[in-house]
Tab-separated table of C-alpha atoms in Angstrom:
chain	number	residue	atom	x	y	z
A	1	UNK	CA	15.292	23.358	-3.704
A	2	UNK	CA	13.887	21.286	-6.252
A	3	UNK	CA	10.874	22.462	-8.282
A	4	UNK	CA	8.447	19.893	-6.795
A	5	UNK	CA	7.836	18.297	-3.405
A	6	UNK	CA	8.110	14.585	-3.831
A	7	UNK	CA	5.261	12.320	-2.739
A	8	UNK	CA	5.794	8.872	-1.679
A	9	UNK	CA	2.933	6.634	-2.251
A	10	UNK	CA	4.002	3.467	-0.594
A	11	UNK	CA	0.899	1.448	-0.475
A	12	UNK	CA	-0.245	1.792	3.016
A	13	UNK	CA	-2.714	-0.348	4.498
A	14	UNK	CA	-1.078	-2.423	2.074
A	15	UNK	CA	-3.490	-5.167	1.343
A	16	UNK	CA	-5.551	-2.472	-0.110
A	17	UNK	CA	-3.103	-2.003	-2.907
A	18	UNK	CA	-2.059	-5.622	-3.008
A	19	UNK	CA	-5.526	-6.896	-2.795
A	20	UNK	CA	-7.104	-4.285	-5.228
A	21	UNK	CA	-9.516	-6.123	-7.501
A	22	UNK	CA	-9.803	-9.626	-6.875
A	23	UNK	CA	-6.757	-9.501	-4.584
A	24	UNK	CA	-4.420	-7.023	-4.274
A	25	UNK	CA	-1.079	-3.701	-0.895
A	26	UNK	CA	0.000	-0.970	-2.647
A	27	UNK	CA	1.557	0.789	-3.813
A	28	UNK	CA	2.380	3.714	-6.025
A	29	UNK	CA	1.474	4.994	-9.271
A	30	UNK	CA	0.415	3.074	-12.156
A	31	UNK	CA	3.010	1.237	-14.290
A	32	UNK	CA	3.636	3.151	-17.379
A	33	UNK	CA	2.705	1.742	-20.789
A	34	UNK	CA	5.306	0.595	-23.091
A	35	UNK	CA	6.524	3.018	-25.600
A	36	UNK	CA	3.551	4.878	-26.543
A	37	UNK	CA	3.241	6.110	-30.176
A	38	UNK	CA	4.146	9.807	-30.754
A	39	UNK	CA	1.174	12.005	-30.981
A	40	UNK	CA	0.219	13.553	-34.233
A	41	UNK	CA	1.660	16.992	-34.613
A	42	UNK	CA	-1.648	18.672	-34.493
A	43	UNK	CA	-2.557	16.845	-31.178
A	44	UNK	CA	-1.157	18.057	-27.704
A	45	UNK	CA	1.266	15.801	-26.181
A	46	UNK	CA	-0.286	13.551	-23.399
A	47	UNK	CA	0.665	13.686	-19.950
A	48	UNK	CA	3.446	11.316	-19.383
A	49	UNK	CA	2.504	8.299	-17.277
A	50	UNK	CA	4.189	8.051	-13.795
A	51	UNK	CA	6.695	5.412	-13.692
A	52	UNK	CA	7.020	2.429	-11.181
A	53	UNK	CA	7.426	3.984	-7.583
A	54	UNK	CA	7.778	7.482	-8.829
A	55	UNK	CA	6.774	10.286	-6.785
A	56	UNK	CA	4.204	12.545	-8.405
A	57	UNK	CA	4.978	16.219	-8.738
A	58	UNK	CA	2.694	18.218	-6.553
A	59	UNK	CA	2.511	21.475	-4.769
A	60	UNK	CA	4.591	22.091	-1.748
A	61	UNK	CA	1.586	22.470	0.488
A	62	UNK	CA	1.319	19.858	3.292
A	63	UNK	CA	-1.036	17.146	2.851
A	64	UNK	CA	-3.404	17.279	6.023
A	65	UNK	CA	-5.394	14.519	7.260
A	66	UNK	CA	-9.147	15.112	6.621
A	67	UNK	CA	-11.906	14.170	9.081
A	68	UNK	CA	-13.020	10.749	8.760
A	69	UNK	CA	-16.007	10.149	6.544
A	70	UNK	CA	-19.336	9.684	8.001
A	71	UNK	CA	-19.872	6.226	9.368
A	72	UNK	CA	-21.870	4.049	6.787
A	73	UNK	CA	-25.315	2.731	7.955
A	74	UNK	CA	-24.855	0.098	10.593
A	75	UNK	CA	-24.766	-3.441	9.070
A	76	UNK	CA	-26.104	-5.870	11.795
A	77	UNK	CA	-24.298	-8.969	12.467
A	78	UNK	CA	-25.311	-12.029	10.494
A	79	UNK	CA	-25.062	-15.302	12.225
A	80	UNK	CA	-26.087	-17.367	9.329
A	81	UNK	CA	-23.201	-15.872	7.081
A	82	UNK	CA	-20.614	-16.383	10.080
A	83	UNK	CA	-21.788	-19.926	10.371
A	84	UNK	CA	-21.558	-20.558	6.465
A	85	UNK	CA	-17.957	-19.089	6.500
A	86	UNK	CA	-16.683	-20.895	9.709
A	87	UNK	CA	-15.163	-24.029	7.876
A	88	UNK	CA	-13.343	-21.658	5.457
A	89	UNK	CA	-12.105	-19.388	8.345
A	90	UNK	CA	-10.976	-22.566	10.273
A	91	UNK	CA	-9.005	-23.674	7.160
A	92	UNK	CA	-6.936	-20.368	7.159
A	93	UNK	CA	-5.488	-20.116	10.578
A	94	UNK	CA	-2.888	-17.532	9.314
A	95	UNK	CA	-5.832	-15.179	8.769
A	96	UNK	CA	-7.321	-15.774	12.354
A	97	UNK	CA	-5.494	-12.698	14.084
A	98	UNK	CA	-6.485	-10.442	11.389
A	99	UNK	CA	-10.077	-11.777	11.109
A	100	UNK	CA	-10.400	-11.367	14.999
A	101	UNK	CA	-9.098	-7.833	14.980
A	102	UNK	CA	-11.443	-6.863	12.218
A	103	UNK	CA	-14.295	-8.246	13.852
A	104	UNK	CA	-13.678	-6.379	17.149
A	105	UNK	CA	-12.513	-3.017	15.482
A	106	UNK	CA	-14.904	-2.742	12.484
A	107	UNK	CA	-17.973	-5.254	12.995
A	108	UNK	CA	-20.152	-3.458	10.630
A	109	UNK	CA	-17.387	-3.458	7.722
A	110	UNK	CA	-16.516	-7.071	8.742
A	111	UNK	CA	-20.281	-8.242	8.368
A	112	UNK	CA	-20.285	-6.096	4.763
A	113	UNK	CA	-17.156	-7.878	3.821
A	114	UNK	CA	-18.667	-11.315	4.466
A	115	UNK	CA	-21.789	-10.243	2.490
A	116	UNK	CA	-19.622	-9.096	-0.409
A	117	UNK	CA	-17.436	-11.960	-0.587
A	118	UNK	CA	-20.482	-14.303	-0.526
A	119	UNK	CA	-22.101	-12.501	-3.391
A	120	UNK	CA	-18.781	-12.891	-5.338
A	121	UNK	CA	-19.027	-16.642	-4.970
A	122	UNK	CA	-16.404	-16.848	-2.163
A	123	UNK	CA	-18.020	-19.803	-0.478
A	124	UNK	CA	-17.428	-21.735	-3.713
A	125	UNK	CA	-14.025	-20.576	-4.481
A	126	UNK	CA	-10.797	-22.323	-3.177
A	127	UNK	CA	-9.399	-18.739	-2.634
A	128	UNK	CA	-12.679	-17.386	-1.134
A	129	UNK	CA	-10.872	-16.798	2.237
A	130	UNK	CA	-8.276	-14.692	0.529
A	131	UNK	CA	-10.964	-12.821	-1.371
A	132	UNK	CA	-12.566	-12.099	2.072
A	133	UNK	CA	-9.425	-10.818	3.524
A	134	UNK	CA	-9.142	-8.214	0.601
A	135	UNK	CA	-12.651	-7.014	0.905
A	136	UNK	CA	-12.293	-6.575	4.843
A	137	UNK	CA	-9.056	-4.549	4.431
A	138	UNK	CA	-10.949	-2.469	1.877
A	139	UNK	CA	-13.802	-1.813	4.122
A	140	UNK	CA	-11.483	-0.917	7.059
A	141	UNK	CA	-9.377	1.458	4.832
A	142	UNK	CA	-12.185	3.061	3.461
A	143	UNK	CA	-13.695	4.108	6.670
A	144	UNK	CA	-10.649	5.000	8.650
A	145	UNK	CA	-7.606	4.860	6.548
A	146	UNK	CA	-6.342	8.359	7.219
A	147	UNK	CA	-6.168	7.618	10.958
A	148	UNK	CA	-2.895	5.388	10.426
A	149	UNK	CA	-1.040	8.654	9.482
A	150	UNK	CA	-1.354	9.705	13.168
A	151	UNK	CA	-0.289	6.340	14.568
A	152	UNK	CA	2.637	6.105	16.923
A	153	UNK	CA	6.096	5.513	15.546
A	154	UNK	CA	6.189	1.750	16.412
A	155	UNK	CA	2.861	1.000	14.373
A	156	UNK	CA	4.086	2.945	11.432
A	157	UNK	CA	7.389	1.178	11.382
A	158	UNK	CA	5.638	-2.093	11.645
A	159	UNK	CA	3.218	-1.325	8.851
A	160	UNK	CA	6.212	-0.654	6.499
A	161	UNK	CA	8.065	-3.479	7.643
A	162	UNK	CA	5.327	-5.607	6.669
A	163	UNK	CA	5.143	-4.025	3.261
A	164	UNK	CA	8.602	-4.592	2.802
A	165	UNK	CA	8.337	-8.412	3.696
A	166	UNK	CA	5.868	-8.910	0.945
A	167	UNK	CA	8.045	-6.899	-1.640
A	168	UNK	CA	10.947	-9.179	-0.829
A	169	UNK	CA	9.055	-12.419	-1.126
A	170	UNK	CA	7.650	-11.215	-4.532
A	171	UNK	CA	11.123	-10.025	-5.498
A	172	UNK	CA	12.330	-13.645	-4.826
A	173	UNK	CA	9.532	-15.268	-6.791
A	174	UNK	CA	8.115	-13.154	-9.632
A	175	UNK	CA	9.535	-9.744	-10.557
A	176	UNK	CA	6.689	-8.715	-12.726
A	177	UNK	CA	4.273	-9.450	-10.076
A	178	UNK	CA	6.595	-7.596	-7.690
A	179	UNK	CA	6.200	-4.493	-9.888
A	180	UNK	CA	2.548	-4.801	-9.917
A	181	UNK	CA	2.601	-4.835	-6.110
A	182	UNK	CA	4.889	-1.957	-5.806
A	183	UNK	CA	2.701	-0.020	-8.149
A	184	UNK	CA	-0.600	-1.032	-6.645
A	185	UNK	CA	-1.756	-2.669	-9.706
A	186	UNK	CA	-4.657	-5.209	-9.483
A	187	UNK	CA	-3.544	-8.554	-10.669
A	188	UNK	CA	-5.563	-11.891	-10.917
A	189	UNK	CA	-2.408	-13.787	-9.935
A	190	UNK	CA	-2.107	-11.991	-6.417
A	191	UNK	CA	-4.934	-14.450	-5.437
A	192	UNK	CA	-2.472	-17.288	-5.943
A	193	UNK	CA	0.414	-15.450	-4.354
A	194	UNK	CA	-1.891	-14.696	-1.268
A	195	UNK	CA	-3.315	-18.243	-1.054
A	196	UNK	CA	0.267	-19.560	-0.879
A	197	UNK	CA	1.835	-16.820	1.344
A	198	UNK	CA	-1.209	-16.208	3.810
A	199	UNK	CA	1.259	-15.737	6.858
A	200	UNK	CA	2.993	-12.647	5.181
A	201	UNK	CA	0.016	-11.204	3.716
A	202	UNK	CA	-2.119	-11.547	6.995
A	203	UNK	CA	0.918	-9.869	8.965
A	204	UNK	CA	0.482	-6.976	6.474
A	205	UNK	CA	-3.310	-6.722	6.775
A	206	UNK	CA	-3.192	-6.876	10.452
A	207	UNK	CA	-0.555	-4.127	10.880
A	208	UNK	CA	-2.863	-1.937	8.704
A	209	UNK	CA	-5.616	-2.510	11.314
A	210	UNK	CA	-3.232	-1.914	14.207
A	211	UNK	CA	-2.103	1.372	12.638
A	212	UNK	CA	-5.521	2.627	12.335
A	213	UNK	CA	-6.183	1.870	15.985
A	214	UNK	CA	-3.069	3.472	16.986
A	215	UNK	CA	-3.739	6.734	14.998
A	216	UNK	CA	-7.173	6.778	16.660
A	217	UNK	CA	-5.517	6.948	20.126
A	218	UNK	CA	-2.124	8.606	19.553
A	219	UNK	CA	-3.562	11.408	17.220
A	220	UNK	CA	-0.106	12.419	16.389
A	221	UNK	CA	0.159	15.437	13.964
A	222	UNK	CA	3.343	15.355	11.984
A	223	UNK	CA	4.773	17.873	9.890
A	224	UNK	CA	5.082	17.248	6.177
A	225	UNK	CA	8.449	16.096	4.903
A	226	UNK	CA	10.996	18.775	4.082
A	227	UNK	CA	13.332	19.162	1.071
A	228	UNK	CA	16.150	18.084	3.557
A	229	UNK	CA	14.218	14.748	4.072
A	230	UNK	CA	14.085	13.977	0.424
A	231	UNK	CA	17.830	14.963	0.016
A	232	UNK	CA	18.723	12.670	2.682
A	233	UNK	CA	16.757	9.918	1.211
A	234	UNK	CA	18.450	10.479	-2.335
A	235	UNK	CA	21.824	10.333	-0.634
A	236	UNK	CA	20.989	7.159	1.088
A	237	UNK	CA	19.723	5.570	-2.165
A	238	UNK	CA	23.173	6.581	-3.765
A	239	UNK	CA	25.054	4.977	-0.928
A	240	UNK	CA	23.034	1.826	-1.491
A	241	UNK	CA	24.422	1.586	-4.927
A	242	UNK	CA	21.367	2.732	-6.990
A	243	UNK	CA	22.298	4.381	-10.242
A	244	UNK	CA	21.432	8.041	-11.074
A	245	UNK	CA	18.823	6.943	-13.600
A	246	UNK	CA	17.321	4.605	-11.020
A	247	UNK	CA	17.061	7.308	-8.371
A	248	UNK	CA	15.716	9.757	-10.991
A	249	UNK	CA	13.074	7.379	-11.955
A	250	UNK	CA	12.101	6.502	-8.371
A	251	UNK	CA	12.082	10.044	-6.879
A	252	UNK	CA	11.509	12.322	-9.938
A	253	UNK	CA	9.747	10.227	-12.397
A	254	UNK	CA	12.287	10.525	-15.070
A	255	UNK	CA	12.442	7.790	-17.433
A	256	UNK	CA	15.866	6.530	-18.324
A	257	UNK	CA	16.972	6.509	-22.029
A	258	UNK	CA	16.780	2.540	-21.889
A	259	UNK	CA	13.990	0.671	-19.781
A	260	UNK	CA	15.222	-0.932	-16.617
A	261	UNK	CA	14.522	-4.700	-16.683
A	262	UNK	CA	11.690	-5.847	-14.518
A	263	UNK	CA	14.162	-7.763	-12.088
A	264	UNK	CA	16.342	-4.789	-11.533
A	265	UNK	CA	13.357	-2.288	-11.177
A	266	UNK	CA	11.966	-4.805	-8.605
A	267	UNK	CA	15.070	-4.841	-6.491
A	268	UNK	CA	15.373	-1.106	-6.858
A	269	UNK	CA	11.986	-0.846	-5.351
A	270	UNK	CA	12.835	-3.082	-2.377
A	271	UNK	CA	15.984	-1.103	-1.902
A	272	UNK	CA	13.820	2.019	-1.748
A	273	UNK	CA	11.656	0.571	0.918
A	274	UNK	CA	14.840	-0.662	2.853
A	275	UNK	CA	16.294	2.723	2.574
A	276	UNK	CA	13.282	4.542	3.971
A	277	UNK	CA	13.370	2.202	7.022
A	278	UNK	CA	16.961	2.983	7.611
A	279	UNK	CA	16.339	6.839	7.701
A	280	UNK	CA	16.729	8.745	11.213
A	281	UNK	CA	13.503	8.477	12.834
A	282	UNK	CA	12.096	12.097	12.470
A	283	UNK	CA	12.469	12.023	8.705
A	284	UNK	CA	11.352	8.394	8.398
A	285	UNK	CA	8.108	9.095	10.228
A	286	UNK	CA	7.291	12.460	8.167
A	287	UNK	CA	7.795	10.404	4.991
A	288	UNK	CA	5.815	7.493	6.254
A	289	UNK	CA	2.985	9.733	7.403
A	290	UNK	CA	2.874	11.456	4.201
A	291	UNK	CA	2.702	8.187	2.494
A	292	UNK	CA	-0.289	6.893	4.540
A	293	UNK	CA	-2.062	10.194	3.857
A	294	UNK	CA	-1.661	9.887	0.171
A	295	UNK	CA	-2.804	6.314	0.094
A	296	UNK	CA	-5.996	7.154	1.925
A	297	UNK	CA	-6.645	10.056	-0.684
A	298	UNK	CA	-6.347	7.710	-3.581
């Protein structure tokens, strides 16, 4: 038994990570700074930063879903805002299924997202509709994100499949941005990516809403992952060809002697998500549920 239970922070309700800041799914711990200077002998050594995708050392106690936070004060519909945004919404048909689901499931949060996006100049920005989606996802996740951990198996699988689709697209186009995505870092460049990849981003956002709705109905209480689950994951990563250093970085947060190049680190992260998706269903669902819970706690 290893000393720590590993935690997977796979950026659930993924736009919330990718759409953090101006736009940003998510995923994991912050990317570590490059080669920090050695502390002076008289100073205590700083805590090491979590590496890309690394699971954080924690206690072996289960992370249990908490009660949903109290609903915010009701925000009444705003027909004037809806009318003001109508042209922008029509110009982004890929987002329509998500926006329709958001209106139906979270009407107050939807109206608040419209107000926030308008206040940030979204009506004047070409990427304003992408900003609106980001804010809408954040509103929904802030209210009910924990419910996604109780979703049925199909909804959780769909959520992570959409996460993987975004990671693969980024891996093929921009390895540095891919790592930002996998680590949940906010980046202005995500706005441009989202604006040119709206279908994949909308699919991810919609999967998050559907997982929340599924969790509210299914209310599945899953056991936390066991050490055997993590051992199975490690074995599968080895079978996929990942090096011992790459696996130690992904699962234990151990930095290799030589930094892994961005493009390889990005491919390792994609392989990580692919491997999770291929695990036997019981272990996969326990790991997915834990990931959702941790994301909601962040």
